[in-house]
Amino acid sequence: LCWAFGFNPQNVHLITGKHKTLFYTSAHTGVLYDLNTKKQRLLLGHCHEITATSVCRNKRFLVTGDIGDKAVLIVWDMRPGTKDHDNVNPVDTLPIKTIFEPHGGFGTLQCDFTPDQKYLVSLGAEPVHQTICIWDWTTAANKPLQQIVIDASPQHVLRINYSEQYEFMTNGKDQVLFYVYDKETNKLEQHKPNWTERQVEFTTSCFLGSTGNACSGTSTGELIYWSNTELNNLSAKLPKGHRASTKSIKLHSSSLRHVSCASDKYIVTGGQEGFVKVFDMNFRILYWCEKLQSGPISSISFSNEHLFDDLMLPELYVATSHCSLMLIHRPPLDKTKHEKHQFSYADSVPLITQVLKGQHDTIRALVTHPELPLVAVAGDASVIQIWDYNTKQLIQTRQFDNEDKKQCIYSLAFSTAGHSIAVGFSNGIVRVLDSSTLQDLPQTVYGNLLGYKVGNVPVHKLQFSNDGSYLASADHEHIVSILHKETVKVKQEEEEDPLFSGKKVDKKPRIKSAKQRIEWVLLGRAKSHFGAIVSLLYPKTNAGESVRLFSVSQDRHVAEYDLSASDTKRGIAVMSIRRIEQIYRPMAAFLSEKQHQVHPEEFITCVNNGYKIRSYAAQTRLCRKTVLGPTFGNLVNQIDIYQGQGEQQFACFSTQQNYIGLLKFPSDGNPYNCTGVLAHPREVSNLISCKKGPYLISCGGSDSSMHMWYVNQQSLEAQISLFGDRMEAFLNMLDPSGEQEQSPIYQEFEDYFYYAQLKHQGEDRFDERLVQDTVPLTSVPSIMQAMGFYGSSQEMDDMINEVKYSRFAQGQGEEVESISFPDLIKLYLNHRPFGHVQKEELETALSHARRLEAGRPTPVGPVTKLDQNQIIRSEGLIALLQQYGESMSLEQIEQQFQQLLFHESPYFGQLPSKFTTKEYIEDLMGMQSSE
């Protein structure tokens, strides 16, 4: 990981000193950002999104915590091996203490250091019986010094009193609590404040410096003041840890999101309406800022430089929920005016400078420029941002109207030359923008519609053709739409041209003249699939050939379109729709090619939900290669070609759970040819390779983060050189015990290999046999079945064809008729199912069989799970076997069950007319749980 774009506005801290540094979090990564050098130091160690952060008072130590399985609390030292408290160097930051599975493994909501920095206070994330803990983080112990269960509703805010040792407070929506820790007796006490309870929702809290008092903000903009004196006797102080409500003040017109104390003199607040206000300790307003216009305030940090000459108020770093960090600072000194003593009111007005910017909602679309080091990102916030990933600067941005989230951005695509960028919205509209300005390209506007209405549901895939003249889209209704760049006639009005973007056309404009220009025209729509479309692919075409398009869907089909034969009158020309999978569903696909003088070919390479990578000939859609794909991080959801240094190619991929990786391509199924890294705390929504530099960029979707990764090709090549070309990796897959060629399963496999030779030469022969190192391809199905892999006829044909035409991919153009024993092992490991048959899969199949019983309505909608005791009739099972997959005749079905149940009482070779799910799985099939 080399750079993190985006940040959590709740976790922003300014660390002042020789290196002015911002600490913030991006998903599961801590970031130390040097404001002077513009460099990042990334703190890695969490598997889940960081929810709790704090920096100690002398700015040397910081702590990070997360929520989830295997949650941790990590303490970091920003000046290891030194006593210089002003020399914070982000590069030297090291983790010095890790607390594993705090709060019973549920993780941490909030945490902070005590004033003496010896202890750490944490608020747990337990769903019930929430706890608060005191940790002595300077020791090796992994257990808290003290822990109590909070006797109140769930709390979500924790604040430390820096003027009083070991006193702190928490608040939830309807309750504020104070705590006192006694170091001598190791007791932690909880106290409820005295106040006249009323219906109010607390949002945040804060101790007010050396006064010893505290305050809490509410959702109505009020501030509740907690005093250490009684309301009826202000001269009498309450015991330590006790507070009473003495007043309530309306400070904001909306919810109070932030309150803190600056320099022990000022109270700084931030509201839901996006306003920042500064009060003195008597709540007299001193300064306010209402011009941020960046959303609700999330957090405020203080600089060591003053905002005004006559006030000791520090400059403010304001983070908003729209993922914007701004600095409110004094204007730079004009030396010319200073020397001439020429000052004005405007010279003292604070300025607002953007420091950081990110996406503040789910990221759904990510694409890189084909020629420049630019990346475009967008999502539910309806904001397109274009970044220079070399300089890390925001180049261009545009905010679209998105009232009630009716126009979220679901997809982006750069044109082949990079001059245009297509945007797909959640309301089924596609808009084509100028990539340099992000303004709509000229088009004729009818009514209020700007863009091209291709449907009513989100457009999740966009792809330009290789020549840039066609734009294909796919939506959530599995419809493919085609836009074509055409020359059209446009009309001019007398005064101005109304046909540019955003301007409406009158029904009867006054005509002055006519001219021509290029516009995008919607040719039509085609519904060729009934499952989600995972890829839109344009094969390469020679000059004069028709432009073709492939759409790959989870319905196991690939549709081919002839775009050159498509127009607005005839619609989209669908050439063919072919099924490529029997059982598994494609999850992602890309085009690959084999460039040979003898037999060049282009392939559609798919990765399916059976953890297989399969390559199909683009012309015939016949399967030519099947290998085992990445098996970590759940299913692969994105895959594409990454062009490495030299001629070596790799496939970069992301998974549904956290991981991204790199795979040597073409792959042979060896697990050592692949590497991966935990990239995000949840699903990776997008992964792309950069055209200008050895980088990958990933998005975490709901965590609103975008991470940039440096690809160290040499590390993977070193791993491949050590293990990638050896047979040991496959033998370990065959038998994980590590016995290699001495394992029983290897020897059994070897026996079948040689027995197949005997059988091929004739079992009744008495002359000398010839033992060879290969077997004919016709023996492969029998050997596979003997090893327990009962593939379908189509799967067996795919295996034979893979070996038979393997030399075509190498440019030799000749068929292979036999296979060696090592290659046979690889073939078996690559084609056999990954993992065991799941009980849920059998139950789903039986649900389909029950829906096919005579007298039941036509199956519609998703399959419901059967109860263990629900009755299934044999006619439904027979109908399923006859209508789906490789259909079987009634005679074949009866023969198979007769062989299966011949010795089984009470069936004796006959399929019963009725049975339950449990009876079919355990009695008829004889299957047992592997658990």
Short mmCIF file of C-alpha atoms in Angstrom, two decimals, residues 243-578:
data_model
loop_
_atom_site.label_atom_id
_atom_site.label_comp_id
_atom_site.label_asym_id
_atom_site.label_seq_id
_atom_site.Cartn_x
_atom_site.Cartn_y
_atom_site.Cartn_z
CA ARG A 243 -22.11 16.32 38.31
CA ALA A 244 -25.33 18.27 38.18
CA SER A 245 -27.07 20.03 35.31
CA THR A 246 -27.15 23.77 36.03
CA LYS A 247 -28.17 25.24 32.69
CA SER A 248 -29.19 24.52 29.10
CA ILE A 249 -28.22 26.84 26.23
CA LYS A 250 -29.42 26.86 22.63
CA LEU A 251 -26.27 27.23 20.47
CA HIS A 252 -27.26 25.85 17.05
CA SER A 253 -30.44 25.64 15.03
CA SER A 254 -29.75 21.98 14.27
CA SER A 255 -28.11 19.00 15.94
CA LEU A 256 -24.87 19.71 17.81
CA ARG A 257 -22.32 17.33 16.22
CA HIS A 258 -19.12 18.49 17.93
CA VAL A 259 -18.07 20.36 21.05
CA SER A 260 -14.53 20.79 22.41
CA CYS A 261 -12.44 23.13 24.54
CA ALA A 262 -9.52 25.05 22.97
CA SER A 263 -6.61 26.59 24.91
CA ASP A 264 -8.61 26.25 28.14
CA LYS A 265 -10.39 29.48 27.11
CA TYR A 266 -12.75 28.77 24.24
CA ILE A 267 -15.66 26.44 23.55
CA VAL A 268 -15.79 25.37 19.89
CA THR A 269 -18.94 23.79 18.46
CA GLY A 270 -19.98 22.35 15.11
CA GLY A 271 -23.52 21.68 13.95
CA GLN A 272 -25.52 19.55 11.59
CA GLU A 273 -26.12 22.63 9.42
CA GLY A 274 -22.35 22.91 8.80
CA PHE A 275 -21.69 25.99 10.99
CA VAL A 276 -18.70 26.41 13.32
CA LYS A 277 -19.02 28.67 16.35
CA VAL A 278 -16.55 29.79 19.02
CA PHE A 279 -17.62 30.94 22.51
CA ASP A 280 -15.78 32.03 25.59
CA MET A 281 -16.20 30.08 28.82
CA ASN A 282 -19.32 32.12 29.62
CA PHE A 283 -20.87 31.16 26.26
CA ARG A 284 -20.51 34.58 24.70
CA ILE A 285 -19.97 34.16 20.98
CA LEU A 286 -16.60 35.35 19.66
CA TYR A 287 -16.45 33.96 16.12
CA TRP A 288 -18.59 31.98 13.74
CA CYS A 289 -18.17 30.54 10.26
CA GLU A 290 -21.17 29.73 8.08
CA LYS A 291 -19.47 29.54 4.68
CA LEU A 292 -17.95 26.06 4.73
CA GLN A 293 -20.82 24.53 2.72
CA SER A 294 -19.37 21.06 3.04
CA GLY A 295 -21.96 19.23 5.10
CA PRO A 296 -22.42 18.52 8.81
CA ILE A 297 -19.41 19.04 11.09
CA SER A 298 -17.82 15.79 12.29
CA SER A 299 -14.68 16.85 14.19
CA ILE A 300 -12.49 19.89 14.84
CA SER A 301 -8.74 19.95 15.62
CA PHE A 302 -6.62 22.88 16.73
CA SER A 303 -3.38 24.24 15.30
CA ASN A 304 -0.63 25.92 17.34
CA GLU A 305 -0.97 29.10 15.29
CA HIS A 306 -3.45 31.83 16.19
CA LEU A 307 -6.45 32.81 14.09
CA PHE A 308 -6.51 36.43 15.31
CA ASP A 309 -3.94 38.78 16.82
CA ASP A 310 -6.14 39.86 19.71
CA LEU A 311 -7.37 36.35 20.56
CA MET A 312 -5.44 33.23 21.49
CA LEU A 313 -7.90 31.19 19.45
CA PRO A 314 -5.99 28.58 17.40
CA GLU A 315 -6.55 27.97 13.72
CA LEU A 316 -9.17 25.28 13.10
CA TYR A 317 -8.97 22.06 11.08
CA VAL A 318 -12.62 21.23 10.41
CA ALA A 319 -13.69 17.80 9.12
CA THR A 320 -17.20 17.34 7.76
CA SER A 321 -19.33 14.28 7.11
CA HIS A 322 -18.99 14.99 3.36
CA CYS A 323 -15.39 13.84 3.69
CA SER A 324 -13.91 17.32 3.46
CA LEU A 325 -11.14 18.65 5.70
CA MET A 326 -10.72 22.42 5.69
CA LEU A 327 -8.36 24.79 7.47
CA ILE A 328 -9.78 28.05 8.83
CA HIS A 329 -6.68 30.23 9.06
CA ARG A 330 -5.54 33.80 9.11
CA PRO A 331 -4.70 35.33 5.72
CA PRO A 332 -1.02 35.46 4.71
CA LEU A 333 0.82 38.64 5.63
CA ASP A 334 1.20 41.15 2.80
CA LYS A 335 4.69 42.52 3.41
CA THR A 336 4.09 45.57 1.19
CA LYS A 337 1.03 46.64 3.17
CA HIS A 338 2.74 45.80 6.42
CA GLU A 339 5.68 48.08 5.67
CA LYS A 340 3.36 50.94 4.63
CA HIS A 341 0.98 50.27 7.55
CA GLN A 342 -1.91 49.92 5.10
CA PHE A 343 -4.39 47.53 6.63
CA SER A 344 -8.06 46.89 5.98
CA TYR A 345 -10.83 44.78 7.51
CA ALA A 346 -10.50 42.27 4.68
CA ASP A 347 -6.87 41.64 5.59
CA SER A 348 -7.93 40.12 8.92
CA VAL A 349 -10.85 37.98 7.74
CA PRO A 350 -9.95 34.27 8.14
CA LEU A 351 -9.60 32.22 4.97
CA ILE A 352 -10.83 28.71 4.26
CA THR A 353 -8.44 26.29 2.53
CA GLN A 354 -9.23 22.74 1.41
CA VAL A 355 -6.74 20.29 2.93
CA LEU A 356 -8.23 16.85 2.16
CA LYS A 357 -11.16 15.62 0.09
CA GLY A 358 -12.73 12.24 -0.46
CA GLN A 359 -15.95 10.39 -1.24
CA HIS A 360 -18.47 10.50 1.62
CA ASP A 361 -20.70 7.63 0.57
CA THR A 362 -20.46 4.16 -0.97
CA ILE A 363 -18.03 4.02 -3.90
CA ARG A 364 -19.39 2.08 -6.87
CA ALA A 365 -17.40 3.21 -9.91
CA LEU A 366 -13.67 3.42 -10.59
CA VAL A 367 -11.77 3.80 -13.89
CA THR A 368 -8.32 4.91 -15.04
CA HIS A 369 -7.48 7.13 -18.00
CA PRO A 370 -6.01 5.20 -20.98
CA GLU A 371 -3.27 7.75 -21.70
CA LEU A 372 -2.73 9.92 -18.59
CA PRO A 373 -2.03 9.12 -14.93
CA LEU A 374 -5.61 9.93 -13.94
CA VAL A 375 -8.25 7.94 -12.07
CA ALA A 376 -11.96 8.78 -11.85
CA VAL A 377 -14.07 7.68 -8.89
CA ALA A 378 -17.77 8.10 -8.06
CA GLY A 379 -20.60 6.53 -6.09
CA ASP A 380 -23.73 7.14 -4.07
CA ALA A 381 -22.66 10.71 -3.27
CA SER A 382 -23.14 11.55 -7.00
CA VAL A 383 -19.74 13.25 -7.06
CA ILE A 384 -17.21 12.49 -9.80
CA GLN A 385 -13.63 13.10 -8.74
CA ILE A 386 -10.63 12.84 -11.06
CA TRP A 387 -7.28 12.40 -9.32
CA ASP A 388 -3.73 12.44 -10.61
CA TYR A 389 -2.38 9.27 -9.00
CA ASN A 390 1.23 10.37 -9.51
CA THR A 391 0.95 13.77 -7.80
CA LYS A 392 -2.00 12.72 -5.56
CA GLN A 393 -3.82 15.93 -6.51
CA LEU A 394 -7.55 16.35 -7.15
CA ILE A 395 -7.73 17.56 -10.76
CA GLN A 396 -11.45 17.93 -11.40
CA THR A 397 -14.73 17.34 -9.60
CA ARG A 398 -18.43 17.64 -10.35
CA GLN A 399 -21.45 17.28 -8.09
CA PHE A 400 -24.70 16.03 -9.65
CA ASP A 401 -28.15 16.59 -8.21
CA ASN A 402 -29.05 13.61 -6.04
CA GLU A 403 -32.19 14.35 -4.12
CA ASP A 404 -33.17 11.35 -1.95
CA LYS A 405 -30.41 9.31 -3.63
CA LYS A 406 -32.38 8.97 -6.87
CA GLN A 407 -29.37 9.67 -9.07
CA CYS A 408 -26.42 7.78 -7.61
CA ILE A 409 -23.50 6.99 -9.91
CA TYR A 410 -23.05 3.27 -10.54
CA SER A 411 -20.53 3.11 -13.39
CA LEU A 412 -17.85 5.07 -15.23
CA ALA A 413 -15.89 4.48 -18.44
CA PHE A 414 -13.23 6.47 -20.30
CA SER A 415 -13.33 6.48 -24.08
CA THR A 416 -10.50 4.79 -25.96
CA ALA A 417 -8.60 8.06 -26.43
CA GLY A 418 -9.62 9.37 -23.01
CA HIS A 419 -11.36 12.52 -24.31
CA SER A 420 -14.78 11.51 -22.99
CA ILE A 421 -16.08 9.81 -19.88
CA ALA A 422 -19.43 7.99 -19.69
CA VAL A 423 -21.45 8.01 -16.47
CA GLY A 424 -24.15 5.49 -15.56
CA PHE A 425 -26.76 6.52 -12.98
CA SER A 426 -29.12 4.63 -10.71
CA ASN A 427 -32.17 6.02 -12.55
CA GLY A 428 -31.17 4.37 -15.83
CA ILE A 429 -29.61 7.44 -17.46
CA VAL A 430 -26.24 7.46 -19.25
CA ARG A 431 -24.46 10.78 -19.71
CA VAL A 432 -21.31 11.40 -21.75
CA LEU A 433 -19.00 14.12 -20.42
CA ASP A 434 -15.87 15.90 -21.54
CA SER A 435 -13.16 14.27 -19.40
CA SER A 436 -11.19 17.51 -18.98
CA THR A 437 -14.08 19.68 -17.76
CA LEU A 438 -16.66 17.04 -16.68
CA GLN A 439 -19.32 19.00 -18.57
CA ASP A 440 -21.89 17.25 -20.76
CA LEU A 441 -21.01 16.88 -24.41
CA PRO A 442 -23.40 18.64 -26.81
CA GLN A 443 -26.62 16.76 -27.38
CA THR A 444 -30.17 17.52 -28.39
CA VAL A 445 -32.25 17.86 -25.24
CA TYR A 446 -35.90 16.91 -25.30
CA GLY A 447 -37.98 18.12 -22.38
CA ASN A 448 -36.13 17.96 -19.07
CA LEU A 449 -34.08 14.88 -19.91
CA LEU A 450 -30.35 15.41 -20.05
CA GLY A 451 -28.47 12.30 -21.08
CA TYR A 452 -29.72 9.05 -22.61
CA LYS A 453 -32.49 7.10 -20.95
CA VAL A 454 -31.50 3.44 -21.37
CA GLY A 455 -33.71 2.04 -18.60
CA ASN A 456 -35.27 2.61 -15.21
CA VAL A 457 -32.78 0.74 -13.02
CA PRO A 458 -29.09 1.32 -12.19
CA VAL A 459 -26.60 1.12 -15.06
CA HIS A 460 -23.75 -0.90 -13.54
CA LYS A 461 -21.56 -1.57 -16.62
CA LEU A 462 -20.24 0.78 -19.31
CA GLN A 463 -17.71 0.02 -22.03
CA PHE A 464 -16.48 1.92 -25.10
CA SER A 465 -15.56 0.01 -28.24
CA ASN A 466 -11.94 -0.23 -29.35
CA ASP A 467 -12.44 2.47 -32.01
CA GLY A 468 -14.44 4.68 -29.64
CA SER A 469 -17.52 4.80 -31.86
CA TYR A 470 -19.81 2.62 -29.73
CA LEU A 471 -20.76 2.71 -26.05
CA ALA A 472 -22.39 -0.34 -24.46
CA SER A 473 -24.20 -0.36 -21.14
CA ALA A 474 -25.73 -3.05 -18.92
CA ASP A 475 -28.29 -2.47 -16.17
CA HIS A 476 -29.82 -4.36 -13.27
CA GLU A 477 -32.62 -5.68 -15.47
CA HIS A 478 -29.96 -7.54 -17.52
CA ILE A 479 -30.53 -5.33 -20.58
CA VAL A 480 -27.72 -4.31 -22.94
CA SER A 481 -28.06 -0.87 -24.55
CA ILE A 482 -25.91 0.53 -27.36
CA LEU A 483 -25.05 4.16 -28.08
CA HIS A 484 -23.40 5.08 -31.38
CA LYS A 485 -21.46 8.21 -32.28
CA GLU A 486 -23.12 9.69 -35.36
CA THR A 487 -23.17 12.91 -37.35
CA VAL A 488 -26.50 14.66 -36.94
CA LYS A 489 -28.03 17.88 -38.18
CA VAL A 490 -28.77 20.54 -35.59
CA LYS A 491 -30.67 23.79 -35.87
CA GLN A 492 -29.73 27.25 -34.61
CA GLU A 493 -32.04 29.85 -33.24
CA GLU A 494 -31.73 33.45 -34.26
CA GLU A 495 -30.06 34.62 -31.07
CA GLU A 496 -28.12 31.64 -29.79
CA ASP A 497 -27.69 27.91 -30.17
CA PRO A 498 -29.96 26.23 -27.63
CA LEU A 499 -28.76 22.73 -28.28
CA PHE A 500 -25.76 22.62 -26.02
CA SER A 501 -25.83 20.64 -22.78
CA GLY A 502 -28.47 21.62 -20.28
CA LYS A 503 -30.47 23.88 -22.61
CA LYS A 504 -33.96 22.96 -23.72
CA VAL A 505 -35.16 23.00 -27.31
CA ASP A 506 -38.39 24.82 -28.13
CA LYS A 507 -40.90 22.78 -30.02
CA LYS A 508 -40.85 25.23 -32.96
CA PRO A 509 -37.57 27.16 -32.88
CA ARG A 510 -36.99 30.00 -35.29
CA ILE A 511 -34.60 28.66 -37.86
CA LYS A 512 -31.67 30.66 -39.07
CA SER A 513 -29.35 28.01 -40.43
CA ALA A 514 -28.45 24.33 -40.07
CA LYS A 515 -25.16 22.67 -39.30
CA GLN A 516 -23.77 19.24 -38.45
CA ARG A 517 -22.04 17.88 -35.40
CA ILE A 518 -21.21 14.55 -33.81
CA GLU A 519 -23.56 13.29 -31.11
CA TRP A 520 -24.23 10.03 -29.34
CA VAL A 521 -27.40 8.31 -30.53
CA LEU A 522 -29.20 5.48 -28.73
CA LEU A 523 -29.51 2.58 -31.19
CA GLY A 524 -31.60 0.29 -29.04
CA ARG A 525 -31.81 -2.20 -26.19
CA ALA A 526 -31.65 -5.99 -26.04
CA LYS A 527 -32.50 -8.35 -23.20
CA SER A 528 -30.36 -11.37 -23.97
CA HIS A 529 -29.90 -12.55 -20.37
CA PHE A 530 -31.93 -13.43 -17.30
CA GLY A 531 -29.01 -13.08 -14.86
CA ALA A 532 -26.67 -10.28 -13.83
CA ILE A 533 -24.28 -9.17 -16.59
CA VAL A 534 -20.71 -9.29 -15.27
CA SER A 535 -18.69 -8.10 -18.30
CA LEU A 536 -19.01 -6.29 -21.63
CA LEU A 537 -16.17 -7.21 -24.01
CA TYR A 538 -15.15 -6.00 -27.46
CA PRO A 539 -13.00 -8.47 -29.41
CA LYS A 540 -10.35 -7.06 -31.71
CA THR A 541 -11.41 -6.54 -35.30
CA ASN A 542 -9.49 -5.80 -38.46
CA ALA A 543 -10.24 -2.91 -40.78
CA GLY A 544 -13.48 -3.46 -42.63
CA GLU A 545 -14.80 -6.08 -40.21
CA SER A 546 -17.97 -5.67 -38.16
CA VAL A 547 -17.69 -4.36 -34.62
CA ARG A 548 -18.74 -7.14 -32.25
CA LEU A 549 -19.64 -7.16 -28.57
CA PHE A 550 -19.81 -9.98 -26.02
CA SER A 551 -21.90 -9.84 -22.86
CA VAL A 552 -21.10 -12.41 -20.15
CA SER A 553 -23.79 -13.11 -17.59
CA GLN A 554 -24.33 -15.07 -14.40
CA ASP A 555 -27.07 -16.95 -16.27
CA ARG A 556 -24.11 -18.98 -17.69
CA HIS A 557 -24.54 -17.57 -21.20
CA VAL A 558 -22.46 -15.40 -23.51
CA ALA A 559 -24.34 -13.26 -26.02
CA GLU A 560 -22.71 -11.89 -29.17
CA TYR A 561 -23.89 -8.71 -30.92
CA ASP A 562 -23.10 -7.33 -34.37
CA LEU A 563 -22.98 -3.58 -33.74
CA SER A 564 -22.22 -2.66 -37.34
CA ALA A 565 -25.53 -4.22 -38.36
CA SER A 566 -27.46 -2.40 -35.61
CA ASP A 567 -29.32 0.87 -36.09
CA THR A 568 -32.24 2.83 -34.67
CA LYS A 569 -34.75 1.17 -37.02
CA ARG A 570 -33.75 -2.49 -36.65
CA GLY A 571 -32.41 -2.28 -33.13
CA ILE A 572 -29.47 -4.32 -31.86
CA ALA A 573 -28.44 -7.31 -33.96
CA VAL A 574 -27.98 -10.33 -31.67
CA MET A 575 -25.80 -12.90 -33.46
CA SER A 576 -25.86 -15.73 -30.93
CA ILE A 577 -26.49 -16.68 -27.29
CA ARG A 578 -24.52 -19.69 -26.10
#
